[in-house]
XYZ file of C-alpha atoms in Angstrom:
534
model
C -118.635 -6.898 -36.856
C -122.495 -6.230 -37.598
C -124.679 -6.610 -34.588
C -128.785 -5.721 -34.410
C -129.842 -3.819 -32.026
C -130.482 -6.612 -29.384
C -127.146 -7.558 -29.394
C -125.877 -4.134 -26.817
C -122.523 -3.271 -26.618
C -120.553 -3.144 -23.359
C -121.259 -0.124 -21.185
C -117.793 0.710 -21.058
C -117.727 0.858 -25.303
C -116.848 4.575 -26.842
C -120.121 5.303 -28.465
C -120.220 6.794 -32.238
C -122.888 8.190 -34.009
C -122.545 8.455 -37.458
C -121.536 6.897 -40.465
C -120.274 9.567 -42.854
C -116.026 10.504 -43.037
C -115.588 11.647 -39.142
C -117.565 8.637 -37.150
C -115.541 5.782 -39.871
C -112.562 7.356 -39.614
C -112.447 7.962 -35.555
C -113.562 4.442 -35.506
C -111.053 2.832 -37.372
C -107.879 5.052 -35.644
C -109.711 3.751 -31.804
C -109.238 -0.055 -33.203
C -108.595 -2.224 -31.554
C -110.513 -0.495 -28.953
C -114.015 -1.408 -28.494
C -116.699 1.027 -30.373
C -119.799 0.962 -30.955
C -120.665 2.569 -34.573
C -124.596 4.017 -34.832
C -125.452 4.916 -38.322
C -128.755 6.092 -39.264
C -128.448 4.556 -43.219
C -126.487 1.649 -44.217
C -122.995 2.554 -44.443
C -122.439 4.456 -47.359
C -125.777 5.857 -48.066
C -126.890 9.177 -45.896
C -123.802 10.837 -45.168
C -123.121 14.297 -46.863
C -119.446 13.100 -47.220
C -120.342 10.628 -49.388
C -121.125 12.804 -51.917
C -118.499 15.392 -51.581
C -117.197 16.066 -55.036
C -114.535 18.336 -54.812
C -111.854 16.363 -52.820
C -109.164 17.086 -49.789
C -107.511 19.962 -49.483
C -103.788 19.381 -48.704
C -100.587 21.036 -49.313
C -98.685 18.496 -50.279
C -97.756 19.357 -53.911
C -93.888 20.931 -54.593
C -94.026 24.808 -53.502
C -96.734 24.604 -51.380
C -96.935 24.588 -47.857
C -99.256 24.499 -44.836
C -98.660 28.141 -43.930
C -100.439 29.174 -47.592
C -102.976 26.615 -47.139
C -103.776 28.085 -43.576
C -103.535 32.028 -44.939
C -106.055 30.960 -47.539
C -108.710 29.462 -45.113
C -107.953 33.050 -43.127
C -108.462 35.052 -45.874
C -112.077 33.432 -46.376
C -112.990 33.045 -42.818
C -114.479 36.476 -42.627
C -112.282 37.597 -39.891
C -112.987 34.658 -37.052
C -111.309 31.840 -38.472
C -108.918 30.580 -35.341
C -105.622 30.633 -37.296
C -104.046 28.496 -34.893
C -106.653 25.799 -35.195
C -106.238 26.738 -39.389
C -102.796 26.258 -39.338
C -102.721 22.818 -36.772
C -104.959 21.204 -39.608
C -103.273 22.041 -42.546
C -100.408 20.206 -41.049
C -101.991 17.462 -40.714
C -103.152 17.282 -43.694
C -100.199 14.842 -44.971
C -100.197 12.828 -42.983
C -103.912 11.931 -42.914
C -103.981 11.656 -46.491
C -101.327 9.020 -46.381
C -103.870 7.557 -43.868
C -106.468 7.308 -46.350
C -104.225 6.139 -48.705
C -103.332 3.393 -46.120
C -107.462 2.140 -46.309
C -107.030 1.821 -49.663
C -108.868 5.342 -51.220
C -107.539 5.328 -54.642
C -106.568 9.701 -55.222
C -106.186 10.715 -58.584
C -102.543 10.346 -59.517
C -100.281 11.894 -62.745
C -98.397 10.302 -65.210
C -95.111 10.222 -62.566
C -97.219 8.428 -59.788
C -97.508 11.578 -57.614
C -100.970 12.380 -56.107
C -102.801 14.606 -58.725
C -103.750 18.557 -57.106
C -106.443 20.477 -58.649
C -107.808 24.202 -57.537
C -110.831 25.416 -56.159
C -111.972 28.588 -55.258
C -109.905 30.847 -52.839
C -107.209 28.408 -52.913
C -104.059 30.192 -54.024
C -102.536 27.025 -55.463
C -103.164 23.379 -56.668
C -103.878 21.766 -53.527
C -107.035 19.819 -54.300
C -106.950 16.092 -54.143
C -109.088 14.162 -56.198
C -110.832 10.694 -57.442
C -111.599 10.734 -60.620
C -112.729 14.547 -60.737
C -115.685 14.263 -58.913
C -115.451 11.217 -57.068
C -113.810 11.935 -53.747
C -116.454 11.518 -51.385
C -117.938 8.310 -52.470
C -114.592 6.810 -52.670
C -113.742 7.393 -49.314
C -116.659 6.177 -47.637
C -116.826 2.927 -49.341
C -113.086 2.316 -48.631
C -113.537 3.210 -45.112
C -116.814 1.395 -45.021
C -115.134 -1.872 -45.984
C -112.407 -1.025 -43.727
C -115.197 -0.761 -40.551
C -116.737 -3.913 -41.805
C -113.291 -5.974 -41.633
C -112.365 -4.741 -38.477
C -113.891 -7.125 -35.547
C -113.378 -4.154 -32.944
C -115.751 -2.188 -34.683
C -119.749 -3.347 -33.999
C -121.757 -1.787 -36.237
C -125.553 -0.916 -35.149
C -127.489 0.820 -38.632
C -130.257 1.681 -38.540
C -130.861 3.765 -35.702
C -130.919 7.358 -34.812
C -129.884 9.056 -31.640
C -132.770 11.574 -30.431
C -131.877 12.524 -27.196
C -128.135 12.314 -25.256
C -128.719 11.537 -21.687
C -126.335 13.521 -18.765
C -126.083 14.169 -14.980
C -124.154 16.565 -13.129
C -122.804 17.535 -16.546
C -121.444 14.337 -17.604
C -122.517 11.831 -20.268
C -124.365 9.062 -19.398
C -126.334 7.388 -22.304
C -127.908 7.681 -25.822
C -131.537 7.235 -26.635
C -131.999 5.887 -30.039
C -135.031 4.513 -31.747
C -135.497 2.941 -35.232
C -134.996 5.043 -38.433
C -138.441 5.697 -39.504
C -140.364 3.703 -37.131
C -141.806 6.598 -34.705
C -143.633 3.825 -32.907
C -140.759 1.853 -32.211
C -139.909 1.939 -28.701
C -136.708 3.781 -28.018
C -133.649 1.959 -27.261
C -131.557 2.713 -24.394
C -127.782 2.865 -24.199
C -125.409 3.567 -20.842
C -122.043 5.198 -22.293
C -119.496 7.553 -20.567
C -117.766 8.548 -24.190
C -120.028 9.322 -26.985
C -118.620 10.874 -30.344
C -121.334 12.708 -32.013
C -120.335 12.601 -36.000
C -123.793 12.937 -37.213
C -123.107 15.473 -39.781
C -124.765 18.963 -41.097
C -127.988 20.720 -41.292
C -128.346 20.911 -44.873
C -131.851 19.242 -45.096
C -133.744 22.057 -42.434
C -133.755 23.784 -46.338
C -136.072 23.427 -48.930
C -133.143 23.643 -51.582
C -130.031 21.482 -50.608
C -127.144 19.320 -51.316
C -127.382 17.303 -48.266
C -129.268 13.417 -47.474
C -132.361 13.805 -45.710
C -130.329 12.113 -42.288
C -128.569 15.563 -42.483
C -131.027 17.706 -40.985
C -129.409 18.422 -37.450
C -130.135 16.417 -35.153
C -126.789 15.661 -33.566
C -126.509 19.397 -32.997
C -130.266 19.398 -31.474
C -129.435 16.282 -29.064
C -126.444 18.069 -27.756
C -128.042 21.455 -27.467
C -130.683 19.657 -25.702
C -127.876 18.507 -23.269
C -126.282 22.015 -22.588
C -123.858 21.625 -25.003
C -122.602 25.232 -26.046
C -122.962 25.616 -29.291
C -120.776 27.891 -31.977
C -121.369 29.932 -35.097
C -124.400 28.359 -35.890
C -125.801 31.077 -37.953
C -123.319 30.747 -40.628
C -124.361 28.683 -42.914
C -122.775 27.745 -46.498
C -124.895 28.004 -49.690
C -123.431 25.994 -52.538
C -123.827 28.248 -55.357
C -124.520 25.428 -58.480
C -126.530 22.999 -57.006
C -128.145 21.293 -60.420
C -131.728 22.692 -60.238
C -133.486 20.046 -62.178
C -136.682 19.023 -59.414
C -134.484 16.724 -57.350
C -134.500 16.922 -53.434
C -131.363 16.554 -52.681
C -130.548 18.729 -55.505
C -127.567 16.991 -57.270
C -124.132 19.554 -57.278
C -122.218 20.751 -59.889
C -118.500 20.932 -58.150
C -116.856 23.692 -57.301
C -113.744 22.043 -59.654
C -115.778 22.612 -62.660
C -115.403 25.948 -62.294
C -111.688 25.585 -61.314
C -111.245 24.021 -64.756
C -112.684 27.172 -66.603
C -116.197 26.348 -66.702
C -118.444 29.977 -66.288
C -121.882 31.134 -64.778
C -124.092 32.873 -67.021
C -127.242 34.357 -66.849
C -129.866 33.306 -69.337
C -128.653 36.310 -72.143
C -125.637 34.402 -71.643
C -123.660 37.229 -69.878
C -121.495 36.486 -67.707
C -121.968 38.328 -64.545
C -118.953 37.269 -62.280
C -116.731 39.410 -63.090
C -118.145 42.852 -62.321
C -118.864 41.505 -58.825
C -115.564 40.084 -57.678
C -111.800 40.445 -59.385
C -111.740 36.378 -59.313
C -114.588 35.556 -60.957
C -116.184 32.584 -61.204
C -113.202 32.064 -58.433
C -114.353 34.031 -56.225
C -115.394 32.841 -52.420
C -118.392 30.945 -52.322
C -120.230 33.392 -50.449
C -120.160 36.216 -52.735
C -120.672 33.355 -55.516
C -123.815 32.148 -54.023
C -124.972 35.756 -53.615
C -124.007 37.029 -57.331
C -126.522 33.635 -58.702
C -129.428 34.447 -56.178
C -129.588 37.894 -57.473
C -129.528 36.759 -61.124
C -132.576 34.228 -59.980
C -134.196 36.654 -58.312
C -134.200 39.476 -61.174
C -135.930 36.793 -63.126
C -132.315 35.929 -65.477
C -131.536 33.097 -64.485
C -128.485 31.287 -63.990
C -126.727 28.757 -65.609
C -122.860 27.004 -65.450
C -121.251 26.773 -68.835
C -118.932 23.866 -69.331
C -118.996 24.112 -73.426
C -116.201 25.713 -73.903
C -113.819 24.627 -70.942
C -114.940 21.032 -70.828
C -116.867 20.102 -73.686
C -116.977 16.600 -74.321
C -114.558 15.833 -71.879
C -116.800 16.487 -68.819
C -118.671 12.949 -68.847
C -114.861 11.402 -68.034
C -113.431 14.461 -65.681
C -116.718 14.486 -64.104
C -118.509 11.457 -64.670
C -120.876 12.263 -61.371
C -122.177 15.466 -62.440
C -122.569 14.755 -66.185
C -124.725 11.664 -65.189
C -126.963 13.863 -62.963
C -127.265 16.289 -66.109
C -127.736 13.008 -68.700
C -130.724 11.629 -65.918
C -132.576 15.016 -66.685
C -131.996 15.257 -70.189
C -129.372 18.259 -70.042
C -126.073 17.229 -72.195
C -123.278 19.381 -70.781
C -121.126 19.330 -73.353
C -123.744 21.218 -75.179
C -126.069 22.776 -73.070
C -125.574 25.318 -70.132
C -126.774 23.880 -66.874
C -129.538 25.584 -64.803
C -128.059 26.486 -61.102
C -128.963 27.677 -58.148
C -127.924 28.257 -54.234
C -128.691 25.356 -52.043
C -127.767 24.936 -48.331
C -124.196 23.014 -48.106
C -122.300 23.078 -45.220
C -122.734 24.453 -41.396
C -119.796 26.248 -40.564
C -121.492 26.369 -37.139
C -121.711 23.887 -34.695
C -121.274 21.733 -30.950
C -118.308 24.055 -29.767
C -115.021 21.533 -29.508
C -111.273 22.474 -27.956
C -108.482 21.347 -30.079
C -109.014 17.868 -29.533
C -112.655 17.573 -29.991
C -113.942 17.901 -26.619
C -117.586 19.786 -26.247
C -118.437 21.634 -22.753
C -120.488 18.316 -21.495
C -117.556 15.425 -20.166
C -117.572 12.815 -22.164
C -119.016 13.882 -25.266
C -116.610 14.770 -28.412
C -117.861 16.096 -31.793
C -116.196 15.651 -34.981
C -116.794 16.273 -38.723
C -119.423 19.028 -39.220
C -122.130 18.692 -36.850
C -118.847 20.179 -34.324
C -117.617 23.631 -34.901
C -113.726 23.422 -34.546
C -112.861 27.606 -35.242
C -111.385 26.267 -38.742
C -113.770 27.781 -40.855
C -114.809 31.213 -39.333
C -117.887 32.394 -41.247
C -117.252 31.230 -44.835
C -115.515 27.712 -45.422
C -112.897 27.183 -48.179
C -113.430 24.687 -50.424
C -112.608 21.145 -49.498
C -111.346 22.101 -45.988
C -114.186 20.059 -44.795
C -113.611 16.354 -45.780
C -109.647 17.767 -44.268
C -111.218 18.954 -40.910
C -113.232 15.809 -40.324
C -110.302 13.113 -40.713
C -107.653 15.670 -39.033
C -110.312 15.931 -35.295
C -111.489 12.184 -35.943
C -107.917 11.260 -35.416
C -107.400 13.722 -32.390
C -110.275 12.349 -30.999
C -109.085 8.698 -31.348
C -105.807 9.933 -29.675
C -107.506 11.734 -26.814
C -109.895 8.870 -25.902
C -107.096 6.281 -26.458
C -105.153 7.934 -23.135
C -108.407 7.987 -20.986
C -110.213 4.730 -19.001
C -113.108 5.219 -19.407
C -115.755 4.238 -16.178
C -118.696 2.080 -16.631
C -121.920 3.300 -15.950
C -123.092 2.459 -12.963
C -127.178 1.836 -14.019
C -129.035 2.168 -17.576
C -130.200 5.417 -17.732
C -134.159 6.761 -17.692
C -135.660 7.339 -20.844
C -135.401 11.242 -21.105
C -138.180 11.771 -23.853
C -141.333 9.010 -23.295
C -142.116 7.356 -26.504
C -144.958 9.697 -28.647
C -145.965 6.566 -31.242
C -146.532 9.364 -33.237
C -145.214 9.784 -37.042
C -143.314 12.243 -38.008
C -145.450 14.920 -39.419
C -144.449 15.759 -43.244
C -146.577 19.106 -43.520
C -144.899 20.401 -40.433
C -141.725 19.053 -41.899
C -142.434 21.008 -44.812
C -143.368 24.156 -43.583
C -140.138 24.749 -41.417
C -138.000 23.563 -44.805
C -139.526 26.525 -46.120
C -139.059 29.032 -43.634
C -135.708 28.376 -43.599
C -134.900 29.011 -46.929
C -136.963 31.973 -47.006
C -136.040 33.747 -44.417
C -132.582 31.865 -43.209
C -131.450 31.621 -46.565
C -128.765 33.252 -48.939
C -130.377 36.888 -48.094
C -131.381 37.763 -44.994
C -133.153 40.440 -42.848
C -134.332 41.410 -39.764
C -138.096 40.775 -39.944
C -137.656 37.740 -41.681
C -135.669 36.370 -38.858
C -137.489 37.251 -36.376
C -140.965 35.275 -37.964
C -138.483 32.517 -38.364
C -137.374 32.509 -34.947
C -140.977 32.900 -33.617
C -142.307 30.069 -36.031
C -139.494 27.468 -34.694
C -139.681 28.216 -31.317
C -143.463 27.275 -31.452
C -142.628 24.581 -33.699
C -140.374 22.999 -30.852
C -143.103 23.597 -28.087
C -145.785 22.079 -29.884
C -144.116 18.791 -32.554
C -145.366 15.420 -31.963
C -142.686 13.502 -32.752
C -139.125 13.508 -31.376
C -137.413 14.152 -34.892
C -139.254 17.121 -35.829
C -139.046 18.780 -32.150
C -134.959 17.972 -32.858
C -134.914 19.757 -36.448
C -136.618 22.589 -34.996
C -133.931 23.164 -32.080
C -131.811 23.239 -34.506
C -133.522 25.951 -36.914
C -133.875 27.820 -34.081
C -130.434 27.820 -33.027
C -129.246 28.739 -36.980
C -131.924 31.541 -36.797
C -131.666 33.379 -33.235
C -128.195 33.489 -33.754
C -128.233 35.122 -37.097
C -130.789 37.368 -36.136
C -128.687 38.360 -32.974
C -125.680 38.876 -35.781
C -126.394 42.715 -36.695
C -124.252 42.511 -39.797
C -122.983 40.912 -42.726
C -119.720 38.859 -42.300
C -119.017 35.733 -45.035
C -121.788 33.333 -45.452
C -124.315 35.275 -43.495
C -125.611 38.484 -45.464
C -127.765 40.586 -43.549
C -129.975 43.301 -46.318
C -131.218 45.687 -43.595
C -127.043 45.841 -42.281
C -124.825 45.012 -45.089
C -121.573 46.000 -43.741
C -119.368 44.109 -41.263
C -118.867 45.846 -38.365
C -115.560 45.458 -36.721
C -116.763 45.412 -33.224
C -118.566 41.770 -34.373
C -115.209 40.113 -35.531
C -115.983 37.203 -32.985
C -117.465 34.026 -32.552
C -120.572 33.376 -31.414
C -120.909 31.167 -28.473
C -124.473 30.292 -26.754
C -126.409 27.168 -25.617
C -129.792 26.473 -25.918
C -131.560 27.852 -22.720
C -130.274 31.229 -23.631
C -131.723 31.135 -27.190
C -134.706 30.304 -25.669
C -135.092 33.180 -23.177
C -134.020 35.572 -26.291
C -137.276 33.645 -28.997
C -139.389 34.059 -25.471
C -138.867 37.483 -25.555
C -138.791 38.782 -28.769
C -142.391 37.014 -29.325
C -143.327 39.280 -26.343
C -141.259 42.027 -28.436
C -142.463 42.114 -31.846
C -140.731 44.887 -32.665
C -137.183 43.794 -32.258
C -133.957 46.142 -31.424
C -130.307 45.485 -32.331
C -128.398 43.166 -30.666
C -125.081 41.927 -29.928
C -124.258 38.337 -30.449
C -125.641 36.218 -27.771
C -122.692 35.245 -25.646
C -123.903 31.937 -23.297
């Protein structure tokens, strides 16, 4: 059911926030539990899974099995992936797509009836489950969306933001939220003893990305805020053919085009793959990303060539990315399309056990604001939209076996209302640091002006949602300064070899960042380090 906001939900409700694949899906396997669903956007607008084009991955076609599946994610992860947690997922894949299948997402199918598999990069089989090419993501959340609506469990509050979690003694005890977009709004204050936090990436901190604007980390901010220990944040993914036509979100070109035999050329039309990487165009996405931004940046250009492979056929494989073409005149059955990096998916994250749990009772993370060991430091395509349904339904199962107490008061408000609009310029400027210096390249002295910029950002923002998007820049760039090497999606110029010694995750919270952007503004002159360990 659809409440407003003045309608509260019981104090003894599990608490939700977000409305992308993780917060429907948890939602739906609690029924006919009580929850309380907090979406920023109406449901299906403003969650990054909604426009996921490539699909599921799942090992469910004849000759593959979850053990391949999980070796591939291994083989990506840069040398941290968990392979237990790998492995756990990829068998569950099957049964989570049946699952979806069950809400009524209509996959791709052949001419027998049997789910249709496609590749993507890295994968070393067809494992890719589709709708209609490029449709995945958009299908899912409106068949879970209608799913929510129908179910009278379910009350649905959109809307609304969370900007602060409220705790004591460790535990949860409330949300804060206030109005999307109203910064004079009052906040709104609700008691809860379980709160999910599915609020999704931290795509939008970056000038160039794939991601809604409601994706610009805020969930990981609020729980940081908290003491929530937080994981791998500086690994970051970098799509490498977002469709560079002047559009913020920049519209993507999926990973499956490529999988089909479409190529990235430079503007001589040379293809410049191959000498980089013995799979090409195939190759992970973090060397793909890399291999564009240095065509960009010696002024070549880069472009992903569909002619040949796709032709005509493109506007009905991939009827999403040839209308974002046809909207800005490009026709990609005849023209190359202009490309470029853009920030994707957060490998990092609010640390989570097997079941979701985050260090702070009560709270659970799913989807990708959490950071589940699954990806290590490079994600494999379409192991995300697979992650997020597999821990939403853990979740479900570990909340379903607890009571949960009621509160025994409303909480305080834990930031007093500013009245004070979000400031675009500042906005702006730390959209631009990021990419500049937390981007697809890094170095040293970049990171350290970024870290310095964002810690003063934090200190001195006027309005709750900018203070929470620079928490989280800062925790995405102390951490990758602190990471004195190169290892999958983070790429280091000044140290551009892995170092074995750093083959581990990266675990801090937010008072030790802190102390470290405290003293290397006292530093300016900054010396190795290991990976901050909380």
């Amino acid at each position: 059911m659809t409440n407003n906001i003045n309608t509260l939900p019981r104090s003894d409700d599990v608490i939700i926030v977000g409305g992308g694949l993780a917060g429907l899906f948890c939602a739906l396997k609690l029924a006919p539990r009580p929850v309380t669903l907090i979406s920023a956007a109406p449901l299906g607008q403003g969650a990054s899974s909604a426009w996921a084009q490539g699909g599921i991955a799942a090992a469910m076609a004849e000759g593959d099995t979850p053990e391949a599946h999980a070796a591939d994610t291994v083989a990506v992860g840069g040398g941290i992936v968990d392979e237990a947690v790998a492995l756990g997922i990829a068998r569950e894949a099957a049964p989570r797509i049946h699952d979806l299948l069950a809400y009524g997402v209509p996959f791709d199918r052949d001419l027998e009836g049997r789910l249709a598999v496609g590749r993507e990069a890295a994968h070393s089989a067809r494992r890719i489950v589709h709708v209609r090419g490029d449709g995945a993501g958009a299908a899912i959340i409106a068949a879970l969306s209608d799913a929510v609506r129908r179910t009278p469990s379910i009350r649905l509050i959109e809307g609304f933001v969370a900007e602060a979690l409220l705790t004591e003694d460790g535990a949860v005890t409330g949300l804060q939220l206030r109005e999307a977009d109203n910064f004079a709004a009052r906040p709104v204050l609700l008691a809860a003893r379980t709160v999910v936090l599915a609020t999704g990436g931290i795509g939008h901190l970056y000038a160039v990305t794939t991601n809604p604007r409601e994706a610009s980390g805020s969930g990981l901010a609020i729980a940081a805020r908290a003491g929530a220990v937080i994981a791998d944040s500086e690994f970051v993914q970098f799509h490498p053919t977002a469709i560079m036509v002047g559009r913020d979100p920049a519209p993507l070109a999926t990973e499956a085009l490529r999988g089909e035999g479409a190529t990235l050329i430079n503007g001589r039309g040379e293809r410049f793959m191959a000498a980089r990487h013995p799979l090409a165009e195939l190759a992970p996405r973090d060397i793909v990303a890399r291999g564009v931004f240095a065509e960009i940046a010696a002024g070549r250009g880069a472009f992903l060539d569909a002619r040949q492979a796709l032709g005509a056929c493109l506007a009905d494989k991939f009827p999403t990315v040839h209308a974002s073409c046809i909207a800005a005149g490009i026709d990609p059955a005849t023209q190359p399309i202009p490309i470029a990096p853009a920030a994707h998916y957060h490998m990092g994250g609010i640390a989570v056990d097997d079941r979701g749990r985050s260090s702070i009772d009560g709270l659970w993370a799913g989807g990708e604001v959490s950071s589940t060991g699954a990806h290590g430091a490079n994600r494999l395509a379409s192991n995300s939209l697979l992650e997020a349904v597999v821990y939403a339904a853990r979740i479900a199962d570990d909340i379903a076996g607890r009571a949960i107490p009621s509160p025994a008061r409303l909480p305080d408000a834990l930031v007093p209302p500013r009245g004070a609009a979000s400031d675009a310029a500042a906005v702006k400027r730390l959209r631009t640091l990021m990419s500049a210096h937390v981007g697809v390249i890094r170095d040293g002295d970049g990171l350290a002006e970024a870290v310095r910029s964002f810690a003063a950002f934090e200190r001195e923002a006027t309005s709750i949602a900018v203070r929470n998007m620079a928490t989280a820049a800062l925790l995405v760039a102390a951490s990758a300064w602190s990471r004195c090497e190169s290892r999958g999606a983070h790429f280091r110029s000044d140290h551009s070899a892995d170092v074995p010694a750093l083959a581990q995750r990266t675990m801090t919270t937010l008072t030790v960042v802190r102390e470290f952007a405290d003293g290397l503004t006292e530093r300016p002159t900054p010396r190795a380090a290991q990976p901050m360990i909380a």
